[in-house]
Coordinates of C-alpha atoms in Angstrom, one line a residue:
Chain A
X1 CA 32.6 10.9 10.9
X2 CA 36.3 11.0 10.3
X3 CA 35.8 8.4 7.6
X4 CA 33.2 10.6 5.8
X5 CA 35.4 13.4 5.8
X6 CA 38.3 11.5 4.5
X7 CA 36.1 10.1 1.9
X8 CA 34.8 13.4 0.7
X9 CA 38.0 15.0 0.2
X10 CA 39.6 12.1 -1.3
X11 CA 38.5 13.4 -4.7
X12 CA 36.8 16.4 -6.1
X13 CA 33.5 14.7 -6.4
X14 CA 32.4 11.8 -4.4
X15 CA 29.2 9.8 -4.4
X16 CA 28.8 7.7 -1.4
X17 CA 26.7 4.9 -2.5
X18 CA 26.0 1.1 -2.0
X19 CA 25.8 -1.4 -4.7
X20 CA 22.3 -2.6 -4.0
X21 CA 21.0 1.1 -4.2
X22 CA 19.8 1.6 -7.7
X23 CA 19.1 5.4 -7.1
X24 CA 22.8 5.7 -6.2
X25 CA 23.5 4.1 -9.7
X26 CA 21.2 6.4 -11.4
X27 CA 23.3 9.7 -9.8
X28 CA 26.5 7.8 -10.8
X29 CA 25.1 7.6 -14.5
X30 CA 24.3 11.3 -14.6
X31 CA 27.9 12.1 -13.2
X32 CA 29.2 10.0 -15.8
X33 CA 27.4 11.8 -18.4
X34 CA 28.9 15.1 -17.2
X35 CA 32.4 13.6 -17.3
X36 CA 32.9 12.7 -13.6
X37 CA 33.3 9.2 -12.4
X38 CA 34.2 8.9 -8.6
X39 CA 32.2 6.4 -6.6
X40 CA 32.8 5.2 -3.2
X41 CA 30.7 2.2 -2.1
X42 CA 30.2 1.7 1.5
X43 CA 28.3 -1.5 1.8
X44 CA 31.5 -3.5 1.8
X45 CA 33.1 -1.2 4.3
X46 CA 33.0 -2.6 7.9
X47 CA 31.9 0.6 9.1
X48 CA 28.9 1.0 6.9
X49 CA 26.5 1.7 9.6
X50 CA 28.6 4.5 11.3
X51 CA 29.2 6.0 7.9
X52 CA 25.4 6.0 7.1
X53 CA 24.7 7.6 10.6
X54 CA 27.2 10.2 10.0
X55 CA 25.5 10.9 6.8
X56 CA 22.3 11.4 8.2
X57 CA 23.6 13.6 10.9
X58 CA 25.1 15.7 8.2
X59 CA 21.7 16.4 7.1
X60 CA 21.1 13.8 4.2
X61 CA 17.5 12.5 4.6
X62 CA 18.5 9.2 3.1
X63 CA 22.3 7.9 3.8
X64 CA 22.8 6.9 0.2
X65 CA 23.4 8.4 -2.1
X66 CA 25.3 11.3 -0.9
X67 CA 27.2 13.6 -3.0
X68 CA 30.0 15.6 -2.1
X69 CA 31.9 18.1 -4.1
X70 CA 34.8 19.8 -3.2
X71 CA 34.7 18.2 0.0
X72 CA 31.6 19.8 0.8
X73 CA 28.3 17.9 1.0
X74 CA 25.9 19.0 -1.7
X75 CA 23.1 16.6 -0.8
X76 CA 21.2 13.6 -2.1
X77 CA 19.5 12.6 -5.2
X78 CA 16.8 15.4 -5.1
X79 CA 19.4 18.1 -4.7
X80 CA 21.5 17.0 -7.3
X81 CA 18.3 16.8 -9.7
X82 CA 17.2 20.3 -8.7
X83 CA 20.8 21.7 -9.3
X84 CA 21.2 19.9 -12.5
X85 CA 18.0 21.4 -13.9
X86 CA 18.6 24.8 -12.7
X87 CA 22.0 24.6 -14.4
X88 CA 24.2 24.9 -11.4
X89 CA 25.5 21.5 -11.2
X90 CA 27.7 21.8 -14.3
X91 CA 29.7 24.7 -13.3
X92 CA 30.1 23.3 -9.8
X93 CA 31.7 20.0 -11.0
X94 CA 33.5 21.6 -14.1
X95 CA 37.0 21.7 -12.3
X96 CA 36.8 18.1 -11.7
X97 CA 35.5 17.0 -15.0
X98 CA 38.9 15.6 -15.9
X99 CA 38.8 13.4 -12.8
X100 CA 38.9 9.9 -13.3
X101 CA 38.3 7.2 -10.8
Chain B
X1 CA -20.1 -44.9 45.4
X2 CA -21.3 -41.6 44.7
X3 CA -23.8 -41.2 41.9
X4 CA -23.7 -37.5 41.1
X5 CA -26.2 -36.2 39.0
X6 CA -24.9 -34.9 36.0
X7 CA -26.4 -33.2 33.4
X8 CA -25.7 -32.2 29.8
X9 CA -27.3 -28.4 29.6
X10 CA -27.7 -27.3 26.2
X11 CA -28.2 -23.5 25.8
X12 CA -31.6 -22.6 24.7
X13 CA -30.5 -20.6 21.4
X14 CA -29.5 -23.7 19.3
X15 CA -29.1 -21.8 16.0
X16 CA -26.1 -19.6 17.4
X17 CA -24.7 -22.2 19.6
X18 CA -24.7 -24.8 17.1
X19 CA -21.3 -26.1 18.2
X20 CA -22.1 -26.5 21.9
X21 CA -24.9 -28.5 20.7
X22 CA -22.4 -30.7 19.1
X23 CA -20.1 -30.6 22.1
X24 CA -23.0 -32.6 23.6
X25 CA -22.6 -35.1 21.0
X26 CA -19.3 -36.4 22.5
X27 CA -19.7 -39.1 24.8
X28 CA -18.6 -36.9 27.6
X29 CA -20.4 -35.9 30.7
X30 CA -20.9 -32.5 32.1
X31 CA -21.2 -31.6 35.6
X32 CA -24.0 -29.1 36.6
X33 CA -21.7 -26.3 37.5
X34 CA -23.3 -24.3 34.7
X35 CA -26.5 -24.7 36.1
X36 CA -25.3 -23.9 39.5
X37 CA -24.1 -20.6 38.2
X38 CA -20.5 -21.3 39.4
X39 CA -19.4 -19.8 36.1
X40 CA -20.3 -16.4 35.2
X41 CA -22.1 -16.3 31.9
X42 CA -23.0 -13.3 30.1
X43 CA -26.7 -12.3 30.6
X44 CA -28.2 -12.8 27.4
X45 CA -27.3 -16.5 27.4
X46 CA -29.9 -18.2 29.3
X47 CA -28.9 -21.9 30.0
X48 CA -31.7 -24.1 31.5
X49 CA -31.2 -26.3 34.3
X50 CA -31.4 -29.9 34.8
X51 CA -32.0 -31.3 31.3
X52 CA -30.9 -34.6 30.8
X53 CA -29.7 -35.0 27.1
X54 CA -29.8 -38.9 27.3
X55 CA -29.6 -41.6 29.8
X56 CA -26.7 -43.2 28.2
X57 CA -24.4 -40.1 29.2
X58 CA -25.3 -40.5 32.8
X59 CA -22.4 -41.4 35.0
X60 CA -24.9 -42.9 37.5
X61 CA -23.5 -46.4 37.6
X62 CA -25.9 -47.8 40.0
X63 CA -27.6 -49.2 37.1
X64 CA -24.6 -51.0 36.1
X65 CA -24.4 -48.9 32.9
X66 CA -21.0 -49.1 31.6
X67 CA -19.2 -45.8 30.9
X68 CA -18.9 -45.2 27.1
X69 CA -15.4 -43.9 27.1
X70 CA -14.3 -46.9 29.2
X71 CA -15.3 -50.1 27.9
X72 CA -12.8 -52.0 30.5
X73 CA -14.6 -51.3 33.5
X74 CA -17.6 -53.6 32.1
X75 CA -15.3 -56.5 31.8
X76 CA -13.5 -56.1 35.1
X77 CA -14.5 -58.3 38.0
X78 CA -12.9 -56.4 40.8
X79 CA -15.2 -53.9 42.4
X80 CA -12.2 -52.0 43.9
X81 CA -10.6 -51.8 40.7
X82 CA -14.1 -50.7 39.3
X83 CA -14.1 -47.9 42.1
X84 CA -10.7 -46.8 41.1
X85 CA -11.4 -46.7 37.4
X86 CA -14.6 -44.6 38.1
X87 CA -12.7 -42.1 40.3
X88 CA -9.9 -41.8 37.4
X89 CA -12.7 -41.4 34.9
X90 CA -14.4 -38.8 37.1
X91 CA -11.3 -36.9 37.5
X92 CA -10.6 -37.1 33.5
X93 CA -14.0 -36.1 33.1
X94 CA -13.8 -33.2 35.3
X95 CA -10.5 -32.0 33.5
X96 CA -12.3 -32.5 30.0
X97 CA -15.2 -30.8 31.5
X98 CA -13.1 -27.7 32.6
X99 CA -11.5 -27.7 29.3
X100 CA -14.9 -27.9 27.4
X101 CA -16.6 -25.2 29.6
X102 CA -13.5 -22.9 28.9
X103 CA -14.0 -23.5 25.3
X104 CA -17.6 -22.7 25.5
X105 CA -16.7 -19.6 27.4
X106 CA -14.0 -18.6 24.8
X107 CA -16.5 -19.2 21.9
X108 CA -19.2 -17.0 23.6
X109 CA -16.4 -14.2 24.3
X110 CA -15.5 -14.4 20.7
X111 CA -19.4 -13.9 19.6
X112 CA -19.6 -11.2 22.1
X113 CA -16.5 -9.3 20.6
X114 CA -17.7 -9.9 17.0
X115 CA -21.1 -8.4 17.9
X116 CA -19.6 -5.1 19.5
X117 CA -17.3 -5.0 16.4
X118 CA -20.4 -5.0 14.1
X119 CA -22.1 -2.5 16.0
X120 CA -18.8 -0.4 15.7
X121 CA -18.7 -1.0 12.1
X122 CA -22.2 0.2 11.5
X123 CA -21.5 3.3 13.5
X124 CA -18.4 3.9 11.3
X125 CA -20.3 3.2 8.2
X126 CA -22.9 6.0 9.2
X127 CA -20.1 8.3 9.8
X128 CA -18.5 7.7 6.6
X129 CA -21.9 8.0 4.6
X130 CA -22.2 11.2 6.3
X131 CA -18.8 12.3 5.1
X132 CA -19.6 11.6 1.6
X133 CA -17.3 8.7 1.3
X134 CA -18.4 5.9 -1.3
X135 CA -19.5 2.6 0.6
X136 CA -19.8 -0.3 -1.4
X137 CA -22.3 -3.4 -0.1
X138 CA -21.8 -6.9 -0.8
X139 CA -19.2 -8.8 -2.6
X140 CA -21.5 -11.3 -4.0
X141 CA -23.7 -8.7 -6.0
X142 CA -20.8 -7.8 -8.7
X143 CA -22.4 -5.0 -10.6
X144 CA -20.3 -3.6 -13.5
X145 CA -19.6 -0.2 -11.9
X146 CA -15.9 0.9 -12.4
X147 CA -15.2 0.5 -8.8
X148 CA -16.0 -3.2 -8.6
X149 CA -14.3 -3.6 -12.1
X150 CA -11.1 -2.2 -10.4
X151 CA -11.5 -4.5 -7.6
X152 CA -11.3 -7.3 -9.9
X153 CA -8.3 -5.8 -11.7
X154 CA -6.6 -5.0 -8.2
X155 CA -7.4 -7.2 -5.7
X156 CA -6.4 -5.6 -2.3
X157 CA -7.7 -2.1 -3.5
X158 CA -10.3 -2.1 -0.9
X159 CA -9.5 -3.0 2.6
X160 CA -12.2 -5.3 3.9
X161 CA -13.2 -4.4 7.4
X162 CA -15.0 -6.6 9.3
X163 CA -16.7 -9.1 7.0
X164 CA -18.3 -10.4 10.3
X165 CA -20.3 -13.6 9.1
X166 CA -20.9 -14.5 5.5
X167 CA -24.2 -16.2 6.2
X168 CA -25.4 -12.9 7.6
X169 CA -24.1 -11.2 4.3
X170 CA -22.8 -8.0 5.9
X171 CA -19.7 -7.2 4.0
X172 CA -18.8 -3.7 4.3
X173 CA -15.9 -2.3 2.1
X174 CA -14.7 1.2 3.0
X175 CA -12.3 2.9 0.7
X176 CA -9.0 3.3 1.7
X177 CA -5.5 4.0 0.2
X178 CA -5.4 3.5 -3.3
X179 CA -9.4 3.6 -4.0
X180 CA -9.2 7.0 -2.1
X181 CA -6.6 8.2 -4.5
X182 CA -8.6 7.0 -7.5
X183 CA -11.6 9.1 -6.3
X184 CA -9.1 11.9 -5.6
X185 CA -7.8 11.8 -8.9
X186 CA -11.3 11.8 -10.5
X187 CA -11.8 15.2 -8.7
X188 CA -8.2 16.3 -9.6
X189 CA -9.4 15.7 -13.2
X190 CA -12.5 17.8 -12.9
X191 CA -10.7 20.5 -11.5
X192 CA -8.0 20.4 -14.4
X193 CA -10.7 20.8 -16.8
X194 CA -12.0 23.8 -15.3
X195 CA -8.6 25.3 -15.1
X196 CA -8.0 24.6 -18.7
X197 CA -11.3 26.1 -19.7
X198 CA -10.6 29.2 -17.8
X199 CA -7.0 29.7 -19.2
X200 CA -8.5 29.4 -22.6
X201 CA -11.1 32.0 -22.1
X202 CA -8.7 34.2 -20.4
X203 CA -6.0 34.1 -23.1
X204 CA -8.4 34.6 -26.1
X205 CA -9.6 37.7 -24.3
X206 CA -7.4 40.7 -22.8
X207 CA -6.5 40.0 -19.3
X208 CA -3.7 41.8 -16.9
X209 CA -0.6 40.1 -16.0
X210 CA -1.4 39.9 -12.3
X211 CA -4.7 38.0 -13.0
X212 CA -2.6 35.8 -15.3
X213 CA -0.1 35.1 -13.0
X214 CA -2.9 34.1 -10.4
X215 CA -4.0 31.6 -12.9
X216 CA -0.4 30.4 -13.6
X217 CA 0.1 29.8 -9.9
X218 CA -2.9 27.9 -9.6
X219 CA -2.3 25.7 -12.2
X220 CA 1.3 24.8 -11.2
X221 CA 0.1 24.1 -7.6
X222 CA -2.5 21.9 -9.0
X223 CA 0.0 19.8 -10.6
X224 CA 2.1 20.1 -7.4
X225 CA -0.9 18.6 -5.6
X226 CA -0.9 15.7 -8.0
X227 CA 2.5 14.7 -7.1
X228 CA 1.8 14.9 -3.5
X229 CA -1.2 12.5 -4.0
X230 CA 0.9 10.1 -6.2
X231 CA 3.6 10.0 -3.4
X232 CA 1.2 9.0 -0.9
X233 CA -0.4 6.4 -3.2
X234 CA 3.1 4.9 -4.2
X235 CA 3.7 4.2 -0.3
X236 CA 0.3 2.3 -0.4
X237 CA 1.0 0.3 -3.8
X238 CA 3.9 1.4 -5.7
X239 CA 3.0 -1.1 -8.5
X240 CA -0.3 0.3 -8.9
X241 CA 1.0 4.0 -9.5
X242 CA 4.1 2.8 -11.7
X243 CA 1.7 0.9 -14.0
X244 CA -0.4 4.0 -14.5
X245 CA -3.6 2.1 -13.9
X246 CA -5.2 5.3 -12.6
X247 CA -4.7 7.0 -16.1
X248 CA -6.5 6.4 -19.5
X249 CA -5.1 4.1 -21.9
X250 CA -3.6 6.5 -24.5
X251 CA -1.8 8.3 -21.4
X252 CA -0.4 4.8 -20.3
X253 CA 1.1 4.4 -23.8
X254 CA 3.5 7.3 -23.0
X255 CA 4.1 6.2 -19.4
X256 CA 7.5 6.9 -17.8
X257 CA 8.0 5.9 -14.0
X258 CA 4.5 6.5 -13.2
X259 CA 3.8 9.8 -15.2
X260 CA 4.6 11.9 -18.2
X261 CA 8.3 12.3 -19.4
X262 CA 9.7 15.6 -18.5
X263 CA 11.5 16.0 -21.7
X264 CA 8.1 15.5 -23.3
X265 CA 6.6 18.4 -21.6
X266 CA 9.1 20.9 -23.1
X267 CA 8.7 19.3 -26.6
X268 CA 4.6 19.8 -26.2
X269 CA 5.2 23.4 -24.8
X270 CA 7.9 24.9 -27.3
X271 CA 5.9 25.4 -30.4
X272 CA 3.5 27.6 -28.5
X273 CA 6.0 30.4 -27.6
X274 CA 5.8 32.7 -30.5
X275 CA 8.2 35.1 -29.4
X276 CA 11.5 34.2 -27.3
X277 CA 14.5 36.2 -26.5
X278 CA 17.9 34.7 -27.2
X279 CA 18.4 34.2 -23.7
X280 CA 15.2 32.0 -23.2
X281 CA 16.0 30.1 -26.1
X282 CA 19.5 29.2 -24.7
X283 CA 18.0 28.5 -21.4
X284 CA 15.2 26.2 -22.6
X285 CA 17.9 24.5 -24.8
X286 CA 19.9 23.9 -21.6
X287 CA 17.0 22.9 -19.7
X288 CA 16.1 20.4 -22.2
X289 CA 19.5 18.9 -22.3
X290 CA 19.8 18.6 -18.6
X291 CA 16.3 17.4 -18.2
X292 CA 17.0 14.6 -21.0
X293 CA 20.3 13.6 -19.0
X294 CA 18.4 13.4 -15.4
X295 CA 15.7 11.4 -17.4
X296 CA 18.5 8.7 -18.7
X297 CA 20.0 8.5 -15.6
X298 CA 16.6 7.6 -13.8
X299 CA 15.8 5.1 -16.6
X300 CA 19.2 3.3 -16.3
X301 CA 18.6 3.2 -12.3
X302 CA 14.8 1.9 -12.9
X303 CA 16.3 -0.8 -15.3
X304 CA 18.8 -1.9 -12.9
X305 CA 16.3 -2.2 -10.4
X306 CA 14.0 -4.1 -12.4
X307 CA 16.8 -6.5 -13.4
X308 CA 17.7 -7.0 -9.7
X309 CA 13.9 -7.6 -8.8
X310 CA 13.7 -10.1 -11.8
X311 CA 16.8 -11.9 -10.5
X312 CA 15.2 -12.2 -7.0
X313 CA 12.1 -13.6 -8.2
X314 CA 13.5 -15.8 -10.8
X315 CA 16.1 -17.3 -8.4
X316 CA 15.9 -20.4 -6.5
X317 CA 15.3 -23.9 -7.6
X318 CA 13.0 -25.3 -10.1
X319 CA 9.6 -26.5 -8.8
X320 CA 9.3 -24.5 -5.9
X321 CA 6.1 -22.9 -7.1
X322 CA 5.3 -19.4 -5.9
X323 CA 7.9 -19.7 -3.0
X324 CA 10.3 -16.7 -3.3
X325 CA 13.9 -17.6 -2.1
X326 CA 15.0 -14.0 -1.5
X327 CA 11.6 -12.4 -0.8
X328 CA 13.0 -9.8 1.7
X329 CA 15.4 -8.6 -1.0
X330 CA 12.4 -8.6 -3.6
X331 CA 10.6 -6.6 -1.1
X332 CA 13.4 -4.1 -0.8
X333 CA 13.5 -3.7 -4.3
X334 CA 9.9 -2.9 -4.4
X335 CA 10.4 -0.3 -1.6
X336 CA 12.9 1.1 -3.6
X337 CA 10.6 1.7 -6.5
X338 CA 8.8 4.2 -4.2
X339 CA 11.8 6.2 -4.2
X340 CA 12.2 6.2 -7.9
X341 CA 8.6 7.3 -8.6
X342 CA 9.2 10.2 -6.0
X343 CA 12.5 11.3 -8.1
X344 CA 10.5 11.1 -11.3
X345 CA 7.7 13.2 -9.9
X346 CA 10.5 15.5 -8.4
X347 CA 12.0 15.9 -11.9
X348 CA 8.5 16.9 -13.2
X349 CA 8.1 19.3 -10.4
X350 CA 11.6 20.8 -11.0
X351 CA 11.1 21.0 -14.8
X352 CA 7.6 22.8 -14.4
X353 CA 9.4 25.4 -12.0
X354 CA 12.3 25.8 -14.3
X355 CA 9.9 26.5 -17.4
X356 CA 8.0 29.0 -15.0
X357 CA 11.2 30.8 -14.2
X358 CA 12.5 31.0 -18.0
X359 CA 9.1 32.0 -19.5
X360 CA 7.2 35.3 -19.1
X361 CA 3.7 35.0 -17.4
X362 CA 1.9 35.0 -20.4
X363 CA 3.9 32.5 -22.0
X364 CA 3.7 30.2 -19.0
X365 CA 0.1 30.6 -19.2
X366 CA -0.1 29.5 -23.0
X367 CA 2.3 26.7 -22.0
X368 CA 0.0 25.5 -19.2
X369 CA -2.8 25.6 -21.5
X370 CA -0.9 23.6 -24.0
X371 CA 0.0 21.3 -21.7
X372 CA -3.6 20.8 -20.2
X373 CA -5.1 20.2 -23.8
X374 CA -2.3 17.7 -24.6
X375 CA -3.5 15.5 -21.7
X376 CA -7.2 16.3 -22.4
X377 CA -6.7 15.0 -26.2
X378 CA -4.9 11.9 -24.8
X379 CA -7.7 11.2 -22.7
X380 CA -10.2 11.6 -25.4
X381 CA -8.1 9.7 -27.7
X382 CA -8.6 6.7 -25.3
X383 CA -12.3 6.9 -25.1
X384 CA -12.3 7.2 -29.0
X385 CA -10.3 4.2 -29.5
X386 CA -12.4 2.3 -26.7
X387 CA -15.8 3.2 -28.4
X388 CA -14.1 2.2 -31.9
X389 CA -13.3 -1.2 -30.4
X390 CA -17.1 -1.8 -29.1
X391 CA -18.5 -1.1 -32.7
X392 CA -19.8 -4.1 -34.4
X393 CA -17.8 -5.6 -37.2

């Protein structure tokens, strides 16, 4: 859990993902389109399982991708897509748009 | 020297118990345990007693008949050795006898289970018929109904339940999973057509906003129902949903991850909103852009998925036939496709919602009518095209 907290507050926007997860990749592409480039891949992390469990406990239906903005969990792909279509995603990530990985 | 009378006891109903008859063809002897009722046989099998199949199989060696499975005794000159040999043979025969008896028993039990299964299936069949499910009969009679056609196209569409005995020609296929989805989709289309008709009628006349809002809600919910159906079907067979096999050919031409493109939706709707406020125009523009971005993201993710799946399948050494070395990985990719279908439908869902939010009730009604008619025309195009093909040149 600590690791999750640490990861999520590293940068403004954090996408917790796995290199094998293509949906995570899709979310990455979306954020790149918005000018944000942070990714944190956990499958090479030794605590991968623990991190996944912690993410599930936080309320994610699937452990990856998990998107954090400003240290707060925004959600998974569903939430991000909904927010983007409703127009609330861009204002949320605007302060971090110059953010480079 | 004992001369135990052993008898081969064939059951009376030879046609079913054919293999049992074949047991008797072996050069083995059977004790009369069956006849003595030491073994508890099912009541409907009547095994007659004391029937000698063949004198040659009798173990009665008092006539000096050699045992078929032991030729050596006939050449031995020592009576003690003969006795011992016979005892050994008897023991072996006893063991083999027991094995064979348990064989018979297992077979009989299997037949019993099959019989009960058949009765159960017949009951299920009646129940299904009453509930109005389609039930197809027989795989050999291949009629060219759309259902049997789709079976050819998609093996595994129907789950075969209890094809008991091919000789008895009872192959009952009850619709499950994908086939049920196809049927449901057919009903969805019918309902869709009705709704479009109603919208058209209502918009041509004068109708209050309340009634219009109700129609809009119903139409929206109808689309959401479809997404739910697709999600369930994707779990059954994601490739089926992805390929749009359940849609007409022209619709399939425009397919994007198992359905229509959300950005296409906006494109189709836009010309039909005669008057829009500045705010509405801005909102629709923003929606169009974010929709396009989301679509692109999913498209790229999908591409990556396809590449990795192709790699899984193409990997391995040459000449290994249809063996997939990384089959688990491949299956995982297929599983991931399900989430892509869900995400794509979620995008469609959200696009519809946002349009509903941006537009007035009347505009939304016109938009839904336009969308419905668009798909109707695609379906009409499919059948026109198909008919055109069949014309003799």
